[in-house]
Amino acid sequence: MPINYELIDATSDVATTRTLLHEVIPLTGTIVSGTYGVFPNDENIKNYSHGQFQSVYDYPFLSSSANHIFDLSVGYDETSARSGSASVQNKKKINMYNQMSQVLLGYTGSTNKVRLFESDLTLDESVSNVMREVFVINFSRLLTKDEIKKGSFSISVKTGSYFGPAAGYITGGAAVYSDATTTETQGTLNTVGGDYGVLSSSTDGVGGVVFYQAGIAFLTASAFSGNLGPTLGTIATVKAGGPSLQPVGFYSDGVKTWHTVDELLTGSSISGACDAVRQRIENISFNNTTEINSTIYFCRMPHNKFNYSSNPTYLSGGSIRVKNERRTNPPISYITTIGLYNSANELLAVAKLSEPLRKDPTNELTLRVRLDY
Amino acid sequence: MSLKKFGRSDIIRNAMRASPHSSFLIYSSSVYYDNKPIESGEFSSDILSASGGLSLFEYNVDRSGSTIFIKDSTAEDRDIRNLLSASTALDPNPPIVPYIIKNGSMNYLKAHRRRRTLTEGGDLSFKIISGGPMQEVSDDYLNSQEGSFLTGSSYVMTSSITRELMTIAGGTASIDNIKPIGAVRRPNYRHYYGLKNSLNFYGTRSPHYFVEYSASVTGEWNKDEQDINLISVPKIFYGTRMKPGSVSLKFYITGTLVGELQDTKYNGELIQVGPPGSNGSGSVAGVALYEEGFALLTGSWKLTDQAFDFGGSGGDPRIDFITGSWLYFAAGANDGISGSTVAAATTSASFDMSFKGHTETQVLTMYAHARRGEVNYSNNPTFLDFNQTKVSVSSSNLYIENDSQTIKNTVSSSYKGFDAPFERQVYVSRVGIYDEDKKLIGVATLSSPVLKKEAQDLSFKLKLDL
């Protein structure tokens, strides 16, 4: 029970602030493939009967401790050369592309056509920039929180040729695509799905785009071209110097030891394509952002107030204990708690100090109470 | 879209009381919470790093190593980045680390424990140098430049029970710079000193709480001079308070129960109730502080005939090798006794502590009614037939929508090639809640859309736990 109250002036004693809390999120290729179980049957990878995407967890998903970290999928536009009735899960791949582009880019033109993803910041559908075949990495809200911090996203993918497990998996180089040129105020385009930036590499060109608020990254199929791998639409060639002069390839399905990206897009199911991409992810790293809104109450303690305590131990035999039985000594109190009351003097909130604070008639204090929402 | 106002009886406020049960098993210096095993992963022997307790966010699962912070000094925006390069070598599975950028808001992340000096006492007569659990308050913040990043230590925030054996609980030690020697001495066990007021306060429940007591019936004691085994239970496990009558402490040797304490009188006295005929049966071995979450055990009678090592070191005969008593209950529960330093005999002992908590959750229940003749239209574009003219007249002065657009007939037909007669019907997929300014403040989504025909009354029950 307080012995007196100090009124808070709504104009001068109350302020609101906004704080941005960030987290560094490293996602290594180690947990994306090969650690929990034997690839491609990793125990932290969940495939669904609908076959539209694959979920990646940070631990075997049968454990209650596992967290969902992202979903992987693949899609292409119906105007892509990969689209055709002979392609495996053709409609699902088209639907996946359309759903993503509808939600993130919206429609255009008099016929309300769904937009296409592009590798630049102008949605003009220029032939050289459209990304008709994309790999989708949809990050969990648990990781992206309010949004991915602009300028912090990077993904490293292996671009070398796949030689099969016996020959040592994927050899060759890696491409690192990042949005390093993007800042909080520049280098993004605002669309119906929020802001997006371009993922590029100084050596390998543009590899895709990342939507910051939605937390979704898109890698174009040609992002894996690199120095050794097959470029999209080309026929795989023989890699000189490789084991037994094997042809370069993007992945193996266990029967044929090499396939091109083309064959992956047309001949593999979505989950199979996700497996192939998964083993090529070397590292993903980004920072997230959480917006914290706060109200700050400045609680002022004048020199002539709050120098007394209603704590039973404050008195000893009827006299104030801290005066050492000398009436002329000033009273001293130690502030441990601040209570915030409403206009009806009902206690609404309590703020505790990390350590008691000495208060006597010779000093004035202002304590800053922050309430986060 | 029309809005409906909640009626007088449509909003109900309740408090839901629950008594969550918690149990801790302590064996070989490991704590097991609610009989869950400590899960081992590929990178960590305890994937949650919770040591038999709760991991607050369960965020960094099976992660270890250090996270690389790279600041791009060449970028226009020089905030912290962790952009990878081809040569970036990450640990196999490094943890997620929080950080904040310093600005004028005076916000920081508590990261480090600090060593600080308090000047206290009458006439500021002595100093206390404390390396205790006080956290960094402002040192990092003050010493860093504007725009620099202040990192947090780790996301593995865990909580578990702690045991503290206090030999001669009220003992004091000398302190630095003390002027009147012997006037005020620093307590050896501050946790006990902090609880003394509460113990005397609860003396009205049972005299066994009193620090100092003397009576012909119950005996006499001074807790200051006794050895006390303090078991601390964090609030996250019990909520408002531990439920009286639910506390149970069991002491096992090689799997055989040698002693059990229960608060059978609901007054906080921890009475030995078993096994039948055991030494000390019926005696009060300590008290439970329900609201504060502590059990103070003082019962020093023999529970075992055989001597065991309860994790002592330094040749202290009282804890090195001794017959079991309640003073050694929960030995190894985050008390600094590690399994590797304990003699094999201790692995014979195991301990179980269980109790119920008390939580009150405020529940707001709202009934949203969709009466007959209401809620029969949808703003979804697919509600109308496809390919209709939406605007009949549009000019620089006039804009008239087509008022004769037809609604798509969604009534299911039982026959192929035959459309069922048209009925006005909608599928309700969500309920929005608006404030008095007509701002959307909440959305309740149904697990599957509910069909509402024009002549039907529907009520949706919305519950919100606050």
Coordinates of C-alpha atoms in Angstrom, one line a residue, chain A:
Chain A
M1 CA 0.0 0.0 0.0
P2 CA 1.7 3.2 -1.1
I3 CA 1.8 6.1 1.3
N4 CA 1.4 8.7 -1.4
Y5 CA 1.0 8.9 -5.2
E6 CA 2.8 11.0 -7.7
L7 CA 0.7 11.9 -10.7
I8 CA 2.1 11.1 -14.2
D9 CA 1.6 13.9 -16.6
A10 CA 0.5 12.4 -19.9
T11 CA 2.2 15.1 -21.9
S12 CA 5.6 15.3 -20.3
D13 CA 6.0 12.0 -18.4
V14 CA 5.0 9.5 -21.1
A15 CA 6.8 8.7 -24.3
T16 CA 6.6 6.0 -26.9
T17 CA 9.5 4.3 -28.6
R18 CA 10.0 1.7 -31.3
T19 CA 13.0 -0.6 -31.1
L20 CA 14.2 -3.0 -33.7
L21 CA 15.6 -6.3 -32.3
H22 CA 17.6 -8.4 -34.7
E23 CA 18.8 -12.0 -34.7
V24 CA 21.5 -13.5 -36.8
I25 CA 20.1 -16.7 -38.4
P26 CA 22.7 -19.1 -39.7
L27 CA 21.3 -22.1 -41.5
T28 CA 24.1 -24.4 -42.6
G29 CA 23.9 -27.0 -45.3
T30 CA 24.9 -29.5 -42.7
I31 CA 21.4 -29.5 -41.2
V32 CA 19.7 -29.2 -44.6
S33 CA 21.0 -32.5 -45.8
G34 CA 23.1 -35.4 -44.6
T35 CA 23.1 -35.0 -40.8
Y36 CA 20.0 -36.6 -39.5
G37 CA 19.8 -39.8 -41.4
V38 CA 21.0 -40.7 -44.9
F39 CA 20.3 -38.4 -47.8
P40 CA 17.7 -38.1 -49.3
N41 CA 15.8 -39.8 -46.4
D42 CA 16.8 -37.3 -43.8
E43 CA 14.8 -37.5 -40.6
N44 CA 14.4 -33.7 -40.5
I45 CA 12.8 -33.5 -43.9
K46 CA 9.1 -34.0 -44.2
N47 CA 7.4 -34.9 -47.5
Y48 CA 3.7 -34.7 -47.8
S49 CA 1.2 -36.9 -49.8
H50 CA 0.1 -33.8 -51.7
G51 CA 3.6 -33.5 -53.0
Q52 CA 3.6 -29.8 -53.4
F53 CA 6.5 -28.9 -51.1
Q54 CA 9.0 -30.3 -48.7
S55 CA 9.5 -29.1 -45.1
V56 CA 12.9 -28.8 -43.5
Y57 CA 13.2 -28.9 -39.7
D58 CA 16.2 -28.2 -37.5
Y59 CA 16.0 -31.6 -35.9
P60 CA 14.2 -34.9 -36.7
F61 CA 10.6 -33.7 -37.0
L62 CA 9.3 -36.6 -34.9
S63 CA 10.8 -34.9 -31.9
S64 CA 8.7 -32.4 -30.1
S65 CA 11.7 -30.2 -29.9
A66 CA 12.1 -29.8 -33.6
N67 CA 11.4 -26.4 -35.2
H68 CA 10.2 -25.9 -38.7
I69 CA 12.7 -23.7 -40.5
F70 CA 11.7 -23.6 -44.1
D71 CA 9.7 -25.1 -46.9
L72 CA 11.2 -26.0 -50.3
S73 CA 9.4 -26.2 -53.6
V74 CA 9.9 -25.8 -57.3
G75 CA 7.6 -24.2 -59.9
Y76 CA 7.6 -22.8 -63.4
D77 CA 5.3 -20.6 -65.4
E78 CA 3.1 -22.1 -68.0
T79 CA 4.9 -20.2 -70.7
S80 CA 8.2 -21.9 -69.7
A81 CA 9.7 -24.4 -72.1
R82 CA 9.7 -26.9 -69.3
S83 CA 5.9 -26.8 -69.1
G84 CA 4.2 -29.6 -70.9
S85 CA 1.9 -32.5 -70.4
A86 CA 4.9 -34.9 -70.3
S87 CA 6.5 -33.1 -67.4
V88 CA 6.0 -34.8 -64.0
Q89 CA 3.6 -32.9 -61.7
N90 CA 3.3 -30.3 -64.4
K91 CA 0.1 -28.7 -63.1
K92 CA 1.4 -28.6 -59.5
K93 CA 4.6 -26.9 -60.6
I94 CA 2.6 -24.3 -62.6
N95 CA 0.2 -23.8 -59.7
M96 CA 3.1 -23.3 -57.3
Y97 CA 4.6 -20.6 -59.5
N98 CA 1.2 -18.9 -60.0
Q99 CA 0.3 -19.0 -56.3
M100 CA 3.5 -17.4 -55.3
S101 CA 3.4 -14.8 -58.0
Q102 CA -0.3 -14.0 -57.3
V103 CA 0.4 -13.4 -53.6
L104 CA 3.7 -11.6 -53.9
L105 CA 3.5 -9.8 -57.2
G106 CA -0.2 -9.6 -58.1
Y107 CA -1.8 -9.1 -61.5
T108 CA -1.1 -6.9 -64.5
G109 CA -2.6 -5.8 -67.7
S110 CA -6.2 -5.6 -68.9
T111 CA -6.7 -9.3 -68.7
N112 CA -5.4 -9.4 -65.1
K113 CA -2.6 -11.7 -66.0
V114 CA -0.4 -13.1 -63.2
R115 CA 2.9 -11.3 -63.1
L116 CA 6.2 -13.2 -63.6
F117 CA 9.2 -13.1 -61.2
E118 CA 12.0 -11.0 -62.6
S119 CA 15.7 -10.7 -61.8
D120 CA 15.6 -6.9 -61.5
L121 CA 13.5 -4.3 -59.8
T122 CA 11.4 -3.3 -62.8
L123 CA 8.4 -5.6 -63.5
D124 CA 8.3 -5.1 -67.2
E125 CA 8.6 -8.7 -68.2
S126 CA 11.6 -8.1 -70.4
V127 CA 12.6 -11.5 -71.9
S128 CA 16.1 -11.3 -70.5
N129 CA 15.0 -10.8 -66.9
V130 CA 12.0 -13.0 -66.3
M131 CA 12.5 -16.0 -64.1
R132 CA 10.1 -18.6 -65.4
E133 CA 11.6 -21.5 -63.4
V134 CA 12.2 -21.0 -59.8
F135 CA 13.2 -22.9 -56.6
V136 CA 11.2 -21.5 -53.7
I137 CA 12.6 -21.3 -50.1
N138 CA 9.8 -20.2 -47.8
F139 CA 11.2 -19.5 -44.4
S140 CA 9.2 -20.1 -41.2
R141 CA 7.8 -17.1 -39.4
L142 CA 9.6 -18.4 -36.4
L143 CA 12.9 -17.4 -38.1
T144 CA 11.9 -14.3 -40.1
K145 CA 9.8 -12.7 -37.4
D146 CA 8.5 -9.4 -38.6
E147 CA 10.8 -9.3 -41.7
I148 CA 14.2 -10.3 -43.0
K149 CA 16.6 -7.4 -42.5
K150 CA 17.3 -5.8 -45.8
G151 CA 20.9 -6.2 -46.9
S152 CA 21.6 -9.2 -44.7
F153 CA 20.4 -12.2 -46.8
S154 CA 22.9 -14.5 -48.5
I155 CA 22.8 -18.0 -49.8
S156 CA 25.7 -20.1 -50.9
V157 CA 24.9 -23.0 -53.4
K158 CA 27.2 -25.6 -54.9
T159 CA 27.3 -25.3 -58.6
G160 CA 29.6 -28.1 -59.4
S161 CA 28.8 -31.4 -61.0
Y162 CA 27.2 -34.3 -59.2
F163 CA 29.2 -37.5 -59.5
G164 CA 27.2 -39.7 -57.4
P165 CA 27.9 -40.8 -53.8
A166 CA 30.6 -43.1 -54.7
A167 CA 32.6 -40.4 -56.4
G168 CA 32.3 -37.9 -53.7
Y169 CA 29.1 -36.1 -54.3
I170 CA 29.3 -32.6 -55.7
T171 CA 32.6 -31.2 -56.8
G172 CA 33.5 -27.8 -58.1
G173 CA 32.7 -24.3 -57.1
A174 CA 30.0 -22.5 -55.1
A175 CA 28.1 -19.4 -55.9
V176 CA 27.2 -16.9 -53.1
Y177 CA 24.1 -14.8 -53.9
S178 CA 23.4 -12.0 -51.6
D179 CA 21.4 -8.7 -51.4
A180 CA 24.5 -6.8 -50.2
T181 CA 23.6 -3.8 -52.4
T182 CA 20.3 -3.4 -50.7
T183 CA 19.8 -1.1 -47.8
E184 CA 16.8 -0.2 -45.6
T185 CA 15.9 2.7 -47.9
Q186 CA 17.3 1.7 -51.3
G187 CA 17.5 -1.3 -53.7
T188 CA 14.1 -2.8 -53.2
L189 CA 10.8 -2.7 -55.0
N190 CA 7.5 -2.6 -53.2
T191 CA 4.8 -5.0 -54.4
V192 CA 1.6 -6.4 -53.1
G193 CA 3.6 -9.0 -51.2
G194 CA 5.9 -6.4 -49.7
D195 CA 9.4 -5.3 -50.6
Y196 CA 11.8 -7.5 -52.6
G197 CA 15.4 -7.3 -53.4
V198 CA 17.7 -8.9 -55.9
L199 CA 20.1 -11.7 -54.9
S200 CA 23.3 -11.4 -57.0
S201 CA 26.9 -12.4 -57.1
S202 CA 29.8 -10.4 -58.5
T203 CA 31.0 -13.5 -60.3
D204 CA 27.8 -15.4 -61.1
G205 CA 25.3 -12.7 -61.8
V206 CA 21.8 -12.6 -60.5
G207 CA 20.6 -15.7 -58.8
G208 CA 17.1 -14.8 -57.6
V209 CA 15.1 -12.5 -55.4
V210 CA 14.1 -12.3 -51.8
F211 CA 10.9 -11.0 -50.3
Y212 CA 11.6 -9.4 -47.0
Q213 CA 8.3 -9.2 -45.2
A214 CA 7.0 -12.5 -46.7
G215 CA 10.2 -14.2 -45.8
I216 CA 10.5 -16.1 -49.2
A217 CA 13.5 -16.4 -51.4
F218 CA 13.4 -17.5 -55.0
L219 CA 16.4 -19.0 -56.8
T220 CA 16.2 -19.0 -60.6
A221 CA 17.1 -22.4 -62.1
S222 CA 20.0 -20.9 -63.9
A223 CA 21.5 -19.9 -60.5
F224 CA 23.3 -23.2 -60.5
S225 CA 25.0 -22.8 -63.8
G226 CA 28.4 -21.9 -62.3
N227 CA 31.6 -23.0 -64.0
L228 CA 31.0 -26.7 -64.1
G229 CA 27.3 -27.3 -64.0
P230 CA 25.0 -27.4 -67.0
T231 CA 23.3 -24.2 -67.9
L232 CA 19.5 -24.2 -68.2
G233 CA 18.4 -25.6 -71.6
T234 CA 21.8 -27.0 -72.6
I235 CA 22.8 -30.6 -73.0
A236 CA 25.1 -31.9 -70.4
T237 CA 28.7 -32.2 -71.6
V238 CA 31.5 -34.4 -70.6
K239 CA 33.6 -33.0 -67.9
A240 CA 37.3 -33.4 -68.7
G241 CA 39.4 -34.8 -65.9
G242 CA 36.4 -36.2 -63.9
P243 CA 36.4 -39.7 -62.7
S244 CA 36.1 -41.9 -65.8
L245 CA 35.2 -39.0 -67.9
Q246 CA 31.7 -38.9 -66.4
P247 CA 29.3 -36.3 -67.8
V248 CA 28.5 -33.3 -65.7
G249 CA 25.1 -33.4 -64.1
F250 CA 22.9 -31.7 -61.6
Y251 CA 21.8 -34.6 -59.6
S252 CA 21.4 -38.4 -59.6
D253 CA 18.2 -40.3 -59.2
G254 CA 20.0 -43.5 -58.4
V255 CA 19.4 -45.0 -61.8
K256 CA 21.1 -42.5 -64.0
T257 CA 24.0 -40.9 -62.4
W258 CA 23.6 -37.5 -64.0
H259 CA 20.7 -35.3 -65.0
T260 CA 20.6 -31.7 -66.2
V261 CA 18.6 -29.0 -64.5
D262 CA 16.2 -29.3 -67.5
E263 CA 15.6 -33.0 -66.7
L264 CA 15.2 -32.2 -63.0
L265 CA 12.4 -29.7 -63.8
T266 CA 10.6 -31.9 -66.2
G267 CA 11.4 -35.4 -65.1
S268 CA 11.4 -35.1 -61.3
S269 CA 8.6 -34.8 -58.8
I270 CA 8.7 -31.6 -56.7
S271 CA 10.0 -33.6 -53.7
G272 CA 12.7 -35.1 -55.9
A273 CA 13.7 -31.7 -57.2
C274 CA 13.8 -30.4 -53.6
D275 CA 16.1 -33.2 -52.7
A276 CA 18.5 -32.2 -55.5
V277 CA 18.4 -28.6 -54.5
R278 CA 18.8 -29.4 -50.8
Q279 CA 22.1 -31.1 -51.2
R280 CA 23.4 -28.1 -53.1
I281 CA 22.6 -25.6 -50.4
E282 CA 25.8 -24.9 -48.7
N283 CA 24.8 -22.1 -46.3
I284 CA 21.9 -19.7 -45.8
S285 CA 22.3 -16.7 -43.6
F286 CA 20.2 -13.7 -42.8
N287 CA 19.2 -11.4 -40.0
N288 CA 15.6 -11.0 -38.9
T289 CA 13.8 -8.0 -37.4
T290 CA 11.3 -7.8 -34.6
E291 CA 9.6 -4.5 -34.0
I292 CA 9.1 -3.8 -30.3
N293 CA 6.8 -0.9 -29.4
S294 CA 7.3 0.5 -25.9
T295 CA 5.8 3.1 -23.7
I296 CA 8.1 4.8 -21.3
Y297 CA 6.8 6.3 -18.0
F298 CA 9.1 8.8 -16.3
C299 CA 8.4 8.4 -12.6
R300 CA 9.7 11.4 -10.8
M301 CA 10.5 11.5 -7.1
P302 CA 10.9 15.0 -5.7
H303 CA 13.3 15.7 -2.9
N304 CA 10.6 15.9 -0.3
K305 CA 8.7 12.7 -1.1
F306 CA 9.3 9.0 -1.0
N307 CA 11.7 9.3 1.9
Y308 CA 9.6 7.0 4.1
S309 CA 8.8 3.4 3.8
S310 CA 5.7 1.5 4.9
N311 CA 7.8 -1.7 5.3
P312 CA 7.2 -3.1 8.8
T313 CA 11.0 -3.3 9.3
Y314 CA 11.4 0.4 8.7
L315 CA 10.4 1.1 12.2
S316 CA 12.1 -0.2 15.3
G317 CA 10.4 0.5 18.6
G318 CA 8.4 3.3 17.1
S319 CA 11.3 5.2 15.7
I320 CA 12.8 5.2 12.2
R321 CA 15.5 2.6 12.1
V322 CA 17.8 4.3 9.7
K323 CA 17.9 7.5 11.8
N324 CA 20.0 5.6 14.3
E325 CA 17.8 7.0 17.1
R326 CA 18.7 10.6 16.3
R327 CA 15.7 12.7 15.5
T328 CA 17.8 15.2 13.7
N329 CA 19.1 12.6 11.2
P330 CA 17.3 12.8 7.8
P331 CA 15.0 9.9 6.9
I332 CA 16.3 7.5 4.3
S333 CA 14.4 5.0 2.2
Y334 CA 15.5 2.4 -0.3
I335 CA 13.3 2.2 -3.3
T336 CA 12.8 -1.4 -4.6
T337 CA 9.5 -1.2 -6.5
I338 CA 7.4 1.2 -8.5
G339 CA 3.7 0.7 -8.8
L340 CA 1.7 2.1 -11.7
Y341 CA -1.9 2.9 -10.7
N342 CA -5.0 4.0 -12.6
S343 CA -7.2 7.0 -11.8
A344 CA -9.1 4.9 -9.3
N345 CA -5.9 4.1 -7.5
E346 CA -6.0 0.5 -8.6
L347 CA -2.6 -1.1 -9.0
L348 CA -2.1 -2.0 -12.7
A349 CA 1.6 -2.9 -13.0
V350 CA 4.7 -3.3 -10.9
A351 CA 8.2 -2.5 -11.9
K352 CA 11.1 -3.9 -9.8
L353 CA 14.6 -2.4 -9.6
S354 CA 17.5 -4.6 -10.0
E355 CA 18.9 -3.3 -6.8
P356 CA 17.4 -1.0 -4.1
L357 CA 18.0 2.7 -4.7
R358 CA 18.8 5.1 -1.9
K359 CA 16.4 8.1 -1.5
D360 CA 16.7 10.9 1.0
P361 CA 15.6 14.6 1.1
T362 CA 18.9 15.7 -0.5
N363 CA 18.3 14.0 -3.8
E364 CA 15.6 13.8 -6.5
L365 CA 15.2 10.8 -8.8
T366 CA 13.6 10.1 -12.1
L367 CA 13.0 6.4 -12.8
R368 CA 12.3 5.3 -16.3
V369 CA 9.8 2.5 -16.5
R370 CA 9.5 0.8 -19.9
L371 CA 6.6 -1.2 -20.9
D372 CA 7.1 -3.4 -24.0
Y373 CA 4.2 -4.7 -26.1

